[in-house]
Short mmCIF file of C-alpha atoms in Angstrom, two decimals:
data_model
loop_
_atom_site.label_atom_id
_atom_site.label_comp_id
_atom_site.label_asym_id
_atom_site.label_seq_id
_atom_site.Cartn_x
_atom_site.Cartn_y
_atom_site.Cartn_z
CA MET A 1 -45.59 -4.65 13.68
CA SER A 2 -43.08 -2.78 11.63
CA THR A 3 -41.21 0.08 13.22
CA PRO A 4 -40.41 3.19 10.94
CA ASP A 5 -36.95 3.65 9.67
CA LYS A 6 -34.91 5.64 12.00
CA PRO A 7 -32.44 8.06 10.61
CA ASN A 8 -28.88 6.72 10.59
CA THR A 9 -27.16 8.48 13.66
CA GLN A 10 -24.51 6.11 13.99
CA PRO A 11 -21.08 7.89 14.15
CA VAL A 12 -18.42 6.94 11.56
CA PRO A 13 -16.20 4.38 12.97
CA PRO A 14 -12.56 4.79 12.76
CA PRO A 15 -10.42 2.92 10.18
CA THR A 16 -8.02 0.35 11.22
CA ILE A 17 -4.23 0.29 10.41
CA THR A 18 -2.68 -2.79 9.09
CA TYR A 19 0.76 -1.40 7.91
CA PRO A 20 3.15 -0.43 9.30
CA GLU A 21 3.12 -3.37 11.69
CA LYS A 22 3.12 -2.57 15.37
CA ASP A 23 6.66 -2.06 16.82
CA LYS A 24 8.26 -3.37 13.30
CA ASN A 25 10.89 -1.84 11.38
CA THR A 26 10.22 0.00 7.99
CA GLY A 27 12.08 1.91 5.30
CA VAL A 28 12.01 5.66 5.00
CA ALA A 29 9.08 5.50 2.39
CA THR A 30 6.80 2.85 3.88
CA LEU A 31 3.43 1.58 2.99
CA PHE A 32 0.46 2.81 4.96
CA LEU A 33 -2.49 0.34 4.59
CA GLY A 34 -5.58 -0.58 6.43
CA SER A 35 -9.30 -0.98 6.20
CA GLY A 36 -12.29 1.28 6.29
CA ILE A 37 -15.66 2.09 4.77
CA PRO A 38 -15.78 1.80 0.98
CA GLY A 39 -15.51 5.29 -0.57
CA ALA A 40 -14.33 7.00 2.62
CA LEU A 41 -11.22 9.12 2.63
CA VAL A 42 -8.69 8.02 5.19
CA GLN A 43 -6.07 10.44 6.42
CA VAL A 44 -3.05 9.41 8.47
CA TRP A 45 -1.51 11.97 10.95
CA ASN A 46 1.31 11.73 13.34
CA ILE A 47 0.31 11.00 16.88
CA GLU A 48 0.88 14.78 17.96
CA GLU A 49 -1.49 15.77 15.16
CA THR A 50 0.97 18.38 13.98
CA HIS A 51 1.12 17.08 10.40
CA SER A 52 -0.59 14.81 7.95
CA LEU A 53 1.51 11.74 6.27
CA GLY A 54 -1.01 11.60 3.56
CA GLY A 55 -4.19 9.85 2.56
CA GLY A 56 -5.97 7.23 0.57
CA GLN A 57 -9.46 6.30 -0.62
CA VAL A 58 -11.17 3.22 0.55
CA SER A 59 -11.63 0.78 -2.23
CA LYS A 60 -14.83 -1.33 -2.75
CA ASN A 61 -12.91 -4.04 -1.09
CA GLY A 62 -12.79 -1.97 2.01
CA ARG A 63 -8.92 -1.34 1.85
CA TRP A 64 -7.04 1.89 1.54
CA ALA A 65 -3.23 2.28 0.76
CA PHE A 66 -0.68 4.98 -0.09
CA SER A 67 3.02 5.44 0.26
CA PHE A 68 4.62 8.25 2.13
CA SER A 69 5.47 10.79 -0.53
CA GLY A 70 8.98 11.77 0.84
CA ALA A 71 11.42 10.10 3.27
CA GLN A 72 10.56 9.62 6.76
CA SER A 73 13.43 10.68 9.33
CA PRO A 74 15.08 7.58 10.95
CA GLY A 75 13.92 6.50 14.47
CA GLU A 76 10.64 5.81 16.44
CA HIS A 77 7.42 7.04 14.81
CA GLY A 78 3.82 7.01 15.78
CA ILE A 79 0.66 7.48 13.63
CA LYS A 80 -3.18 7.33 13.87
CA ALA A 81 -5.73 7.53 11.25
CA ARG A 82 -9.29 8.75 10.71
CA GLN A 83 -11.79 8.51 7.85
CA GLU A 84 -14.35 11.00 6.32
CA VAL A 85 -17.76 9.55 4.91
CA GLU A 86 -19.96 12.17 3.18
CA GLY A 87 -18.45 15.01 5.14
CA VAL A 88 -18.76 13.05 8.48
CA LYS A 89 -15.30 12.51 10.11
CA SER A 90 -14.75 9.54 12.38
CA GLY A 91 -12.65 9.38 15.58
CA TRP A 92 -9.13 8.43 15.72
CA SER A 93 -7.97 4.89 15.31
CA GLU A 94 -5.60 3.26 17.82
CA GLU A 95 -2.06 4.59 17.76
CA ARG A 96 0.47 2.65 15.75
CA LYS A 97 4.13 2.90 16.67
CA TYR A 98 7.00 1.51 14.45
CA LYS A 99 10.77 2.40 13.82
CA VAL A 100 11.86 3.81 10.49
CA LEU A 101 15.51 2.49 9.50
CA LEU A 102 17.66 4.71 7.04
CA ARG A 103 19.45 1.70 5.58
CA PRO A 104 17.26 -1.43 5.93
CA PRO A 105 18.78 -4.75 5.40
CA ILE A 106 16.89 -5.17 1.98
CA ASN A 107 15.95 -1.93 0.04
CA ILE A 108 12.59 -1.91 -1.56
CA PRO A 109 12.18 -2.92 -5.14
CA VAL A 110 11.60 -0.31 -7.69
CA VAL A 111 8.66 -0.67 -10.09
CA MET A 112 9.54 0.65 -13.57
CA GLU A 113 6.36 -0.74 -15.48
CA PRO A 114 3.59 -0.32 -15.66
CA GLU A 115 4.00 3.59 -15.11
CA GLU A 116 1.98 5.30 -12.66
CA GLU A 117 -1.62 5.81 -13.97
CA ALA A 118 -1.10 3.61 -17.15
CA GLU A 119 -3.70 1.72 -19.07
CA VAL A 120 -2.75 -1.84 -19.69
CA ASP A 121 -4.14 -5.08 -20.96
CA ALA A 122 -5.10 -8.12 -18.88
CA VAL A 123 -1.61 -9.49 -18.86
CA PRO A 124 0.65 -6.54 -18.28
CA VAL A 125 4.35 -6.58 -17.95
CA PHE A 126 5.89 -6.03 -14.46
CA ARG A 127 9.38 -4.68 -14.60
CA GLY A 128 11.83 -3.15 -12.21
CA ASP A 129 15.13 -3.36 -10.24
CA VAL A 130 16.44 -3.95 -6.99
CA THR A 131 19.80 -3.28 -5.13
CA GLN A 132 20.93 -6.96 -4.70
CA PRO A 133 21.44 -9.57 -7.43
CA ILE A 134 19.68 -12.33 -5.63
CA GLY A 135 16.14 -13.38 -4.54
CA ARG A 136 12.73 -12.80 -6.08
CA VAL A 137 10.22 -10.01 -6.26
CA SER A 138 6.56 -10.50 -5.49
CA ILE A 139 3.75 -8.05 -6.84
CA ILE A 140 0.90 -7.62 -4.36
CA ASP A 141 -2.47 -6.48 -5.12
CA LEU A 142 -3.02 -4.17 -2.25
CA ASP A 143 -6.94 -4.29 -2.55
CA ASN A 144 -6.86 -8.02 -1.52
CA GLY A 145 -3.36 -8.70 -0.20
CA LEU A 146 -2.83 -11.42 -2.85
CA GLU A 147 0.29 -12.03 -4.80
CA ILE A 148 -0.56 -11.64 -8.61
CA ALA A 149 2.95 -11.99 -9.93
CA ARG A 150 6.48 -13.19 -8.98
CA ALA A 151 9.96 -12.81 -10.62
CA ASP A 152 13.40 -14.02 -9.93
CA VAL A 153 15.91 -11.26 -9.91
CA ASP A 154 18.70 -11.57 -12.44
CA SER A 155 22.51 -10.93 -12.36
CA GLU A 156 21.96 -7.31 -13.37
CA MET A 157 19.77 -6.78 -10.26
CA GLN A 158 16.62 -6.39 -12.54
CA TRP A 159 13.29 -8.47 -12.78
CA HIS A 160 10.44 -8.74 -14.95
CA THR A 161 7.40 -10.91 -15.06
CA GLN A 162 3.69 -11.06 -15.99
CA PRO A 163 0.70 -11.97 -13.82
CA THR A 164 0.03 -15.67 -13.04
CA LEU A 165 -3.66 -15.21 -14.32
CA PRO A 166 -5.07 -12.44 -16.62
CA LEU A 167 -6.22 -9.45 -14.49
CA LYS A 168 -9.99 -8.28 -14.65
CA GLU A 169 -10.77 -4.96 -15.92
CA GLY A 170 -10.56 -2.22 -13.40
CA ARG A 171 -8.18 -0.03 -11.29
CA TYR A 172 -5.31 -1.54 -9.31
CA ARG A 173 -3.13 -0.57 -6.57
CA ILE A 174 -0.06 -2.78 -6.22
CA SER A 175 3.25 -2.83 -4.25
CA ALA A 176 6.45 -4.87 -4.62
CA ILE A 177 8.34 -6.81 -2.03
CA HIS A 178 12.09 -8.19 -2.28
CA ASN A 179 12.52 -11.75 -0.73
CA ILE A 180 15.97 -12.88 -0.08
CA ASN A 181 16.27 -16.33 1.48
CA GLY A 182 12.96 -15.58 3.39
CA LYS A 183 13.90 -12.08 4.57
CA LEU A 184 11.66 -9.32 3.08
CA SER A 185 12.13 -5.87 2.23
CA ASP A 186 9.60 -3.22 3.38
CA TRP A 187 6.93 -2.52 0.81
CA GLY A 188 7.81 -0.72 -2.39
CA ARG A 189 6.03 2.47 -3.31
CA VAL A 190 2.29 2.03 -4.37
CA ARG A 191 1.81 1.94 -8.23
CA THR A 192 -1.73 2.60 -9.52
CA PHE A 193 -2.75 1.48 -12.96
CA THR A 194 -6.03 0.59 -14.86
CA VAL A 195 -6.70 -2.85 -16.89
CA THR A 196 -8.74 -2.04 -19.95
CA SER A 197 -9.94 -4.09 -22.84
CA GLU A 198 -7.86 -1.96 -25.20
CA GLY A 199 -4.76 -1.74 -23.04
CA LYS A 200 -2.23 0.94 -24.05
CA GLY A 201 -3.68 3.30 -26.30
#
């Protein structure tokens, strides 16, 4: 015998926090990233719940990401997150503590191109600069954690590259990491763009 469908009374589970990593060091404008229910809106707050650090929507791949919009003060920090689905809020995630460094050993790379909210073709140019004329920059697709492009830094502290493979149409959230002899910078600020068949214009 089949039983009638019961209304879904399950509470919304809290999201998870992947970055910043537990007890690790970050820069002042670090990446907040984790997983949740696709379509949900995730909000990140300080542990005391006195202020929000920002929010991001969970992608269809179940990942959310955003950069802190200002500059965090140096020292120990603690955060927690919750998500909202169709007006229903989850409980809080586990607390995540980390340390902010005012001057990390390797500064984050800056992405100049594509510009924020740009429309690009399937093989866009990624371009930017760093603060040391050495190493390489990796472009990471934040919705799957995969490297989609890599560039060597030149003597002018600039880098440019294109994706290893053409990108599928759709919306992308990327970040960049500067690698110097195996030592990594913090995540660069999130850059959002859309790949279209027409590209720019």
